[in-house]
PDB file of C-alpha atoms in Angstrom:
ATOM      1  CA  GLN A   4     104.063  65.816  93.900  1.00  0.00           C
ATOM      2  CA  GLN A   5     102.526  69.226  94.466  1.00  0.00           C
ATOM      3  CA  GLN A   6      98.998  67.877  94.828  1.00  0.00           C
ATOM      4  CA  VAL A   7      96.925  67.953  97.962  1.00  0.00           C
ATOM      5  CA  LYS A   8      94.038  65.493  97.848  1.00  0.00           C
ATOM      6  CA  GLN A   9      91.000  66.365  99.925  1.00  0.00           C
ATOM      7  CA  SER A  10      88.049  64.194 100.849  1.00  0.00           C
ATOM      8  CA  PRO A  11      85.111  63.983 100.969  1.00  0.00           C
ATOM      9  CA  GLN A  12      83.855  66.429  98.345  1.00  0.00           C
ATOM     10  CA  SER A  13      80.732  67.027 100.365  1.00  0.00           C
ATOM     11  CA  LEU A  14      79.517  66.213 103.821  1.00  0.00           C
ATOM     12  CA  ILE A  15      76.170  66.394 105.577  1.00  0.00           C
ATOM     13  CA  VAL A  16      76.163  66.316 109.359  1.00  0.00           C
ATOM     14  CA  GLN A  17      73.496  66.844 111.975  1.00  0.00           C
ATOM     15  CA  LYS A  18      73.714  69.750 114.346  1.00  0.00           C
ATOM     16  CA  GLY A  19      75.912  68.776 117.262  1.00  0.00           C
ATOM     17  CA  GLY A  20      77.763  66.129 115.284  1.00  0.00           C
ATOM     18  CA  ILE A  21      81.404  65.962 114.262  1.00  0.00           C
ATOM     19  CA  SER A  22      82.527  66.959 110.769  1.00  0.00           C
ATOM     20  CA  ILE A  23      85.756  65.337 109.600  1.00  0.00           C
ATOM     21  CA  ILE A  24      87.643  66.372 106.483  1.00  0.00           C
ATOM     22  CA  ASN A  25      90.809  64.631 105.375  1.00  0.00           C
ATOM     23  CA  CYS A  26      93.740  65.744 103.265  1.00  0.00           C
ATOM     24  CA  ALA A  27      96.780  63.896 101.975  1.00  0.00           C
ATOM     25  CA  TYR A  28      99.948  65.240 100.413  1.00  0.00           C
ATOM     26  CA  GLU A  29     103.078  63.932  98.751  1.00  0.00           C
ATOM     27  CA  ASN A  30     105.625  66.702  99.030  1.00  0.00           C
ATOM     28  CA  THR A  31     107.568  66.130 102.242  1.00  0.00           C
ATOM     29  CA  ALA A  32     109.006  69.630 101.986  1.00  0.00           C
ATOM     30  CA  PHE A  33     105.634  71.163 102.898  1.00  0.00           C
ATOM     31  CA  ASP A  34     105.993  72.867 106.268  1.00  0.00           C
ATOM     32  CA  TYR A  35     102.754  74.771 106.771  1.00  0.00           C
ATOM     33  CA  PHE A  36      99.220  73.418 106.531  1.00  0.00           C
ATOM     34  CA  PRO A  37      96.366  75.941 106.750  1.00  0.00           C
ATOM     35  CA  TRP A  38      92.645  75.413 106.513  1.00  0.00           C
ATOM     36  CA  TYR A  39      90.351  77.999 104.967  1.00  0.00           C
ATOM     37  CA  GLN A  40      86.616  78.436 105.421  1.00  0.00           C
ATOM     38  CA  GLN A  41      84.605  79.972 102.616  1.00  0.00           C
ATOM     39  CA  PHE A  42      80.965  80.994 102.751  1.00  0.00           C
ATOM     40  CA  PRO A  43      79.000  81.350  99.502  1.00  0.00           C
ATOM     41  CA  GLY A  44      79.821  84.582  97.706  1.00  0.00           C
ATOM     42  CA  LYS A  45      82.638  85.453 100.106  1.00  0.00           C
ATOM     43  CA  GLY A  46      86.391  85.165 100.059  1.00  0.00           C
ATOM     44  CA  PRO A  47      88.140  82.385 101.985  1.00  0.00           C
ATOM     45  CA  ALA A  48      89.139  83.061 105.566  1.00  0.00           C
ATOM     46  CA  LEU A  49      92.062  81.452 107.343  1.00  0.00           C
ATOM     47  CA  LEU A  50      90.537  79.189 109.972  1.00  0.00           C
ATOM     48  CA  ILE A  51      93.404  77.341 111.604  1.00  0.00           C
ATOM     49  CA  ALA A  52      96.872  76.172 110.614  1.00  0.00           C
ATOM     50  CA  ILE A  53      99.504  73.729 111.783  1.00  0.00           C
ATOM     51  CA  ARG A  54     103.184  73.073 111.284  1.00  0.00           C
ATOM     52  CA  PRO A  55     104.534  69.495 111.091  1.00  0.00           C
ATOM     53  CA  ASP A  56     106.337  69.660 114.424  1.00  0.00           C
ATOM     54  CA  VAL A  57     103.037  69.188 116.284  1.00  0.00           C
ATOM     55  CA  SER A  58     100.453  66.430 115.933  1.00  0.00           C
ATOM     56  CA  GLU A  59      97.381  68.366 116.937  1.00  0.00           C
ATOM     57  CA  LYS A  60      96.175  71.924 117.230  1.00  0.00           C
ATOM     58  CA  LYS A  61      92.871  73.019 118.667  1.00  0.00           C
ATOM     59  CA  GLU A  62      91.094  76.350 118.408  1.00  0.00           C
ATOM     60  CA  GLY A  63      87.628  76.342 119.900  1.00  0.00           C
ATOM     61  CA  ARG A  64      85.552  73.700 118.137  1.00  0.00           C
ATOM     62  CA  PHE A  65      88.102  73.277 115.337  1.00  0.00           C
ATOM     63  CA  THR A  66      90.968  70.782 115.619  1.00  0.00           C
ATOM     64  CA  ILE A  67      93.676  69.859 113.144  1.00  0.00           C
ATOM     65  CA  SER A  68      95.207  66.412 113.481  1.00  0.00           C
ATOM     66  CA  PHE A  69      98.509  65.903 111.688  1.00  0.00           C
ATOM     67  CA  ASN A  70     100.176  62.583 110.855  1.00  0.00           C
ATOM     68  CA  LYS A  71     103.588  63.288 109.419  1.00  0.00           C
ATOM     69  CA  SER A  72     104.519  59.669 108.685  1.00  0.00           C
ATOM     70  CA  ALA A  73     101.291  59.082 106.780  1.00  0.00           C
ATOM     71  CA  LYS A  74     101.474  62.514 105.122  1.00  0.00           C
ATOM     72  CA  GLN A  75      97.915  63.213 106.117  1.00  0.00           C
ATOM     73  CA  PHE A  76      96.122  65.885 108.063  1.00  0.00           C
ATOM     74  CA  SER A  77      92.512  66.398 108.959  1.00  0.00           C
ATOM     75  CA  LEU A  78      90.093  68.987 110.252  1.00  0.00           C
ATOM     76  CA  HIS A  79      87.576  68.055 112.914  1.00  0.00           C
ATOM     77  CA  ILE A  80      84.646  70.357 113.629  1.00  0.00           C
ATOM     78  CA  MET A  81      83.193  69.408 116.976  1.00  0.00           C
ATOM     79  CA  ASP A  82      79.594  70.197 117.917  1.00  0.00           C
ATOM     80  CA  SER A  83      78.890  71.288 114.338  1.00  0.00           C
ATOM     81  CA  GLN A  84      76.465  74.181 113.988  1.00  0.00           C
ATOM     82  CA  PRO A  85      74.365  75.359 111.023  1.00  0.00           C
ATOM     83  CA  GLY A  86      76.601  78.436 110.889  1.00  0.00           C
ATOM     84  CA  ASP A  87      79.526  76.129 110.069  1.00  0.00           C
ATOM     85  CA  SER A  88      77.905  75.289 106.731  1.00  0.00           C
ATOM     86  CA  ALA A  89      80.537  76.376 104.236  1.00  0.00           C
ATOM     87  CA  THR A  90      83.212  75.070 101.897  1.00  0.00           C
ATOM     88  CA  TYR A  91      86.459  74.126 103.583  1.00  0.00           C
ATOM     89  CA  PHE A  92      89.793  74.040 101.786  1.00  0.00           C
ATOM     90  CA  CYS A  93      92.927  72.448 103.115  1.00  0.00           C
ATOM     91  CA  ALA A  94      96.207  73.730 101.771  1.00  0.00           C
ATOM     92  CA  ALA A  95      99.908  73.143 102.077  1.00  0.00           C
ATOM     93  CA  THR A  96     103.003  75.125 101.320  1.00  0.00           C
ATOM     94  CA  VAL A  97     106.699  75.388 101.755  1.00  0.00           C
ATOM     95  CA  THR A  98     107.150  78.617 103.705  1.00  0.00           C
ATOM     96  CA  GLY A  99     107.733  81.472 101.304  1.00  0.00           C
ATOM     97  CA  ASN A 100     106.156  79.652  98.375  1.00  0.00           C
ATOM     98  CA  LYS A 101     102.651  79.557  96.991  1.00  0.00           C
ATOM     99  CA  LEU A 102      99.797  77.593  98.520  1.00  0.00           C
ATOM    100  CA  THR A 103      98.682  74.294  97.073  1.00  0.00           C
ATOM    101  CA  PHE A 104      94.976  73.917  97.754  1.00  0.00           C
ATOM    102  CA  GLY A 105      92.940  70.770  98.129  1.00  0.00           C
ATOM    103  CA  GLY A 106      89.798  70.461  96.070  1.00  0.00           C
ATOM    104  CA  GLY A 107      87.443  71.639  98.808  1.00  0.00           C
ATOM    105  CA  THR A 108      84.704  70.048 100.916  1.00  0.00           C
ATOM    106  CA  ARG A 109      81.218  71.451 101.045  1.00  0.00           C
ATOM    107  CA  VAL A 110      79.845  70.965 104.552  1.00  0.00           C
ATOM    108  CA  LEU A 111      76.149  71.216 105.297  1.00  0.00           C
ATOM    109  CA  VAL A 112      75.063  71.122 108.918  1.00  0.00           C
ATOM    110  CA  LYS A 113      71.392  70.256 109.295  1.00  0.00           C
ATOM    111  CA  PRO A 114      69.463  71.741 112.226  1.00  0.00           C
TER     112      PRO A 114
ATOM    113  CA  ASP B 259      86.378  96.691 109.629  1.00  0.00           C
ATOM    114  CA  ALA B 260      87.280  95.290 106.255  1.00  0.00           C
ATOM    115  CA  MET B 261      91.042  94.943 105.847  1.00  0.00           C
ATOM    116  CA  VAL B 262      91.169  93.803 102.217  1.00  0.00           C
ATOM    117  CA  ILE B 263      88.645  95.630 100.092  1.00  0.00           C
ATOM    118  CA  GLN B 264      87.809  94.689  96.555  1.00  0.00           C
ATOM    119  CA  ASN B 265      85.847  96.762  94.087  1.00  0.00           C
ATOM    120  CA  PRO B 266      83.511  96.282  92.481  1.00  0.00           C
ATOM    121  CA  ARG B 267      81.798  93.302  94.138  1.00  0.00           C
ATOM    122  CA  TYR B 268      80.064  92.410  90.905  1.00  0.00           C
ATOM    123  CA  GLN B 269      81.102  93.254  87.362  1.00  0.00           C
ATOM    124  CA  VAL B 270      79.507  92.330  84.075  1.00  0.00           C
ATOM    125  CA  THR B 271      81.558  93.004  80.979  1.00  0.00           C
ATOM    126  CA  GLN B 272      81.228  92.250  77.322  1.00  0.00           C
ATOM    127  CA  PHE B 273      83.394  89.742  75.530  1.00  0.00           C
ATOM    128  CA  GLY B 274      86.618  91.480  74.568  1.00  0.00           C
ATOM    129  CA  LYS B 275      85.994  94.671  76.552  1.00  0.00           C
ATOM    130  CA  PRO B 276      88.864  95.478  78.932  1.00  0.00           C
ATOM    131  CA  VAL B 277      88.060  95.409  82.612  1.00  0.00           C
ATOM    132  CA  THR B 278      89.961  96.433  85.730  1.00  0.00           C
ATOM    133  CA  LEU B 279      89.400  95.076  89.203  1.00  0.00           C
ATOM    134  CA  SER B 280      90.827  96.799  92.238  1.00  0.00           C
ATOM    135  CA  CYS B 281      92.039  95.760  95.661  1.00  0.00           C
ATOM    136  CA  SER B 282      93.113  97.846  98.606  1.00  0.00           C
ATOM    137  CA  GLN B 283      94.440  96.821 102.004  1.00  0.00           C
ATOM    138  CA  THR B 284      94.844  98.527 105.344  1.00  0.00           C
ATOM    139  CA  LEU B 285      97.204  95.903 106.783  1.00  0.00           C
ATOM    140  CA  ASN B 286     100.439  97.251 105.314  1.00  0.00           C
ATOM    141  CA  HIS B 287     101.283  93.756 104.152  1.00  0.00           C
ATOM    142  CA  ASN B 288     104.121  93.545 101.661  1.00  0.00           C
ATOM    143  CA  VAL B 289     102.706  90.654  99.630  1.00  0.00           C
ATOM    144  CA  MET B 290      99.533  90.903  97.570  1.00  0.00           C
ATOM    145  CA  TYR B 291      98.009  88.071  95.565  1.00  0.00           C
ATOM    146  CA  TRP B 292      95.408  87.697  92.856  1.00  0.00           C
ATOM    147  CA  TYR B 293      93.496  84.432  92.628  1.00  0.00           C
ATOM    148  CA  GLN B 294      90.865  83.228  90.180  1.00  0.00           C
ATOM    149  CA  GLN B 295      88.178  80.947  91.560  1.00  0.00           C
ATOM    150  CA  LYS B 296      85.694  79.237  89.300  1.00  0.00           C
ATOM    151  CA  SER B 297      82.525  77.637  90.544  1.00  0.00           C
ATOM    152  CA  SER B 298      83.090  74.701  92.908  1.00  0.00           C
ATOM    153  CA  GLN B 299      86.863  74.900  92.508  1.00  0.00           C
ATOM    154  CA  ALA B 300      89.744  75.923  94.692  1.00  0.00           C
ATOM    155  CA  PRO B 301      91.340  79.332  94.170  1.00  0.00           C
ATOM    156  CA  LYS B 302      94.019  79.391  91.501  1.00  0.00           C
ATOM    157  CA  LEU B 303      96.930  81.774  91.882  1.00  0.00           C
ATOM    158  CA  LEU B 304      97.366  84.146  88.943  1.00  0.00           C
ATOM    159  CA  PHE B 305     100.258  86.246  90.230  1.00  0.00           C
ATOM    160  CA  HIS B 306     101.556  88.001  93.276  1.00  0.00           C
ATOM    161  CA  TYR B 307     103.620  91.002  94.269  1.00  0.00           C
ATOM    162  CA  TYR B 308     106.387  90.770  96.780  1.00  0.00           C
ATOM    163  CA  ASP B 309     106.721  94.472  97.542  1.00  0.00           C
ATOM    164  CA  LYS B 310     107.094  95.876  94.025  1.00  0.00           C
ATOM    165  CA  ASP B 311     108.410  92.666  92.521  1.00  0.00           C
ATOM    166  CA  PHE B 312     105.872  91.044  90.227  1.00  0.00           C
ATOM    167  CA  ASN B 313     105.700  87.235  90.111  1.00  0.00           C
ATOM    168  CA  ASN B 314     103.618  85.697  87.380  1.00  0.00           C
ATOM    169  CA  GLU B 315     102.463  82.084  87.447  1.00  0.00           C
ATOM    170  CA  ALA B 316     103.626  80.141  84.401  1.00  0.00           C
ATOM    171  CA  ASP B 317     100.101  79.204  83.346  1.00  0.00           C
ATOM    172  CA  THR B 318      98.530  82.638  83.766  1.00  0.00           C
ATOM    173  CA  PRO B 319      97.335  83.844  80.350  1.00  0.00           C
ATOM    174  CA  ASP B 320      98.969  86.970  78.910  1.00  0.00           C
ATOM    175  CA  ASN B 321      95.493  88.466  78.854  1.00  0.00           C
ATOM    176  CA  PHE B 322      95.810  89.000  82.605  1.00  0.00           C
ATOM    177  CA  GLN B 323      98.022  91.760  83.909  1.00  0.00           C
ATOM    178  CA  SER B 324      98.483  93.540  87.175  1.00  0.00           C
ATOM    179  CA  ARG B 325      99.685  96.819  88.623  1.00  0.00           C
ATOM    180  CA  ARG B 326     100.683  97.746  92.143  1.00  0.00           C
ATOM    181  CA  PRO B 327     101.202 101.501  92.328  1.00  0.00           C
ATOM    182  CA  ASN B 328     101.833 101.470  96.086  1.00  0.00           C
ATOM    183  CA  THR B 329     101.732  99.164  99.114  1.00  0.00           C
ATOM    184  CA  SER B 330      98.016  99.581  99.635  1.00  0.00           C
ATOM    185  CA  PHE B 331      96.610  99.114  96.154  1.00  0.00           C
ATOM    186  CA  CYS B 332      96.726  96.438  93.515  1.00  0.00           C
ATOM    187  CA  PHE B 333      94.837  96.138  90.222  1.00  0.00           C
ATOM    188  CA  LEU B 334      93.958  93.237  87.975  1.00  0.00           C
ATOM    189  CA  ASP B 335      93.550  94.111  84.321  1.00  0.00           C
ATOM    190  CA  ILE B 336      91.941  91.722  81.883  1.00  0.00           C
ATOM    191  CA  ARG B 337      92.736  93.067  78.454  1.00  0.00           C
ATOM    192  CA  SER B 338      90.294  91.071  76.345  1.00  0.00           C
ATOM    193  CA  PRO B 339      87.983  89.011  78.543  1.00  0.00           C
ATOM    194  CA  GLY B 340      86.690  85.756  77.188  1.00  0.00           C
ATOM    195  CA  LEU B 341      83.677  83.786  78.326  1.00  0.00           C
ATOM    196  CA  GLY B 342      86.018  81.432  80.159  1.00  0.00           C
ATOM    197  CA  ASP B 343      87.189  84.275  82.369  1.00  0.00           C
ATOM    198  CA  THR B 344      83.843  84.359  84.153  1.00  0.00           C
ATOM    199  CA  ALA B 345      84.851  83.675  87.756  1.00  0.00           C
ATOM    200  CA  MET B 346      85.323  85.114  91.211  1.00  0.00           C
ATOM    201  CA  TYR B 347      88.559  87.078  91.491  1.00  0.00           C
ATOM    202  CA  LEU B 348      90.093  87.179  94.924  1.00  0.00           C
ATOM    203  CA  CYS B 349      92.726  89.484  96.305  1.00  0.00           C
ATOM    204  CA  ALA B 350      94.738  88.366  99.318  1.00  0.00           C
ATOM    205  CA  THR B 351      97.570  89.724 101.397  1.00  0.00           C
ATOM    206  CA  SER B 352     100.253  88.442 103.690  1.00  0.00           C
ATOM    207  CA  ARG B 353     103.356  89.533 105.455  1.00  0.00           C
ATOM    208  CA  ASP B 354     106.175  87.556 103.890  1.00  0.00           C
ATOM    209  CA  PRO B 355     106.968  84.723 104.350  1.00  0.00           C
ATOM    210  CA  THR B 356     103.600  83.611 105.706  1.00  0.00           C
ATOM    211  CA  PRO B 357     100.947  82.418 103.231  1.00  0.00           C
ATOM    212  CA  PRO B 358      97.858  84.536 102.532  1.00  0.00           C
ATOM    213  CA  ALA B 359      95.802  85.000 105.652  1.00  0.00           C
ATOM    214  CA  PHE B 360      93.463  87.762 104.599  1.00  0.00           C
ATOM    215  CA  PHE B 361      91.281  87.563 101.526  1.00  0.00           C
ATOM    216  CA  GLY B 362      88.953  90.199 100.182  1.00  0.00           C
ATOM    217  CA  GLN B 363      85.293  89.537  99.528  1.00  0.00           C
ATOM    218  CA  GLY B 364      86.055  88.972  95.883  1.00  0.00           C
ATOM    219  CA  THR B 365      84.785  90.423  92.631  1.00  0.00           C
ATOM    220  CA  ARG B 366      82.372  88.224  90.751  1.00  0.00           C
ATOM    221  CA  LEU B 367      83.087  88.842  87.082  1.00  0.00           C
ATOM    222  CA  THR B 368      80.674  87.759  84.400  1.00  0.00           C
ATOM    223  CA  VAL B 369      81.700  87.980  80.753  1.00  0.00           C
ATOM    224  CA  VAL B 370      78.783  88.045  78.331  1.00  0.00           C
TER     225      VAL B 370
END
């Protein structure tokens, strides 16, 4: 029940295209859903996060869509750029508890 | 300016030789975490400090220990590294109760 399932494992998108990464969870107690971006050889960086009381959150080219009834959330990267090439991790937590990470998605944006 | 600083960035150690990794933060966050990340995997939480209170994950081997002498510094000690401990070790911080927002660059540990 603590799992967060992330798909796809890898993604190739052309420059200017939309990257979409999906995550699903089981634990309905989760109340915070962050996304992390990790470049090779670097630590993860918090990219954007959402709480279940909203269905969408947008920051620049990055948008989280949240579907509470389906227990799914997704990250959309609009106008993908080569500099967005990285591994993206979704995560979920009950506030005050540890993060449960998805398995990660390696995104490659081709020029 | 780096806010979570890990040293060293790269460390090679011999099988069974104790090693210490360090982390410092300038954020004055009360929670500090240590994660292990193996190639192509998500970070795995080893333990965390809530202020001075140490919280160990149930599946963290006894071989791994930690010290937090003050708010700014935290150390990861691996008493007898095995080949399976080759990984990136990540330090992270947060202000309770929010989850970790700031990660260090990591220490890439290789056990030979």
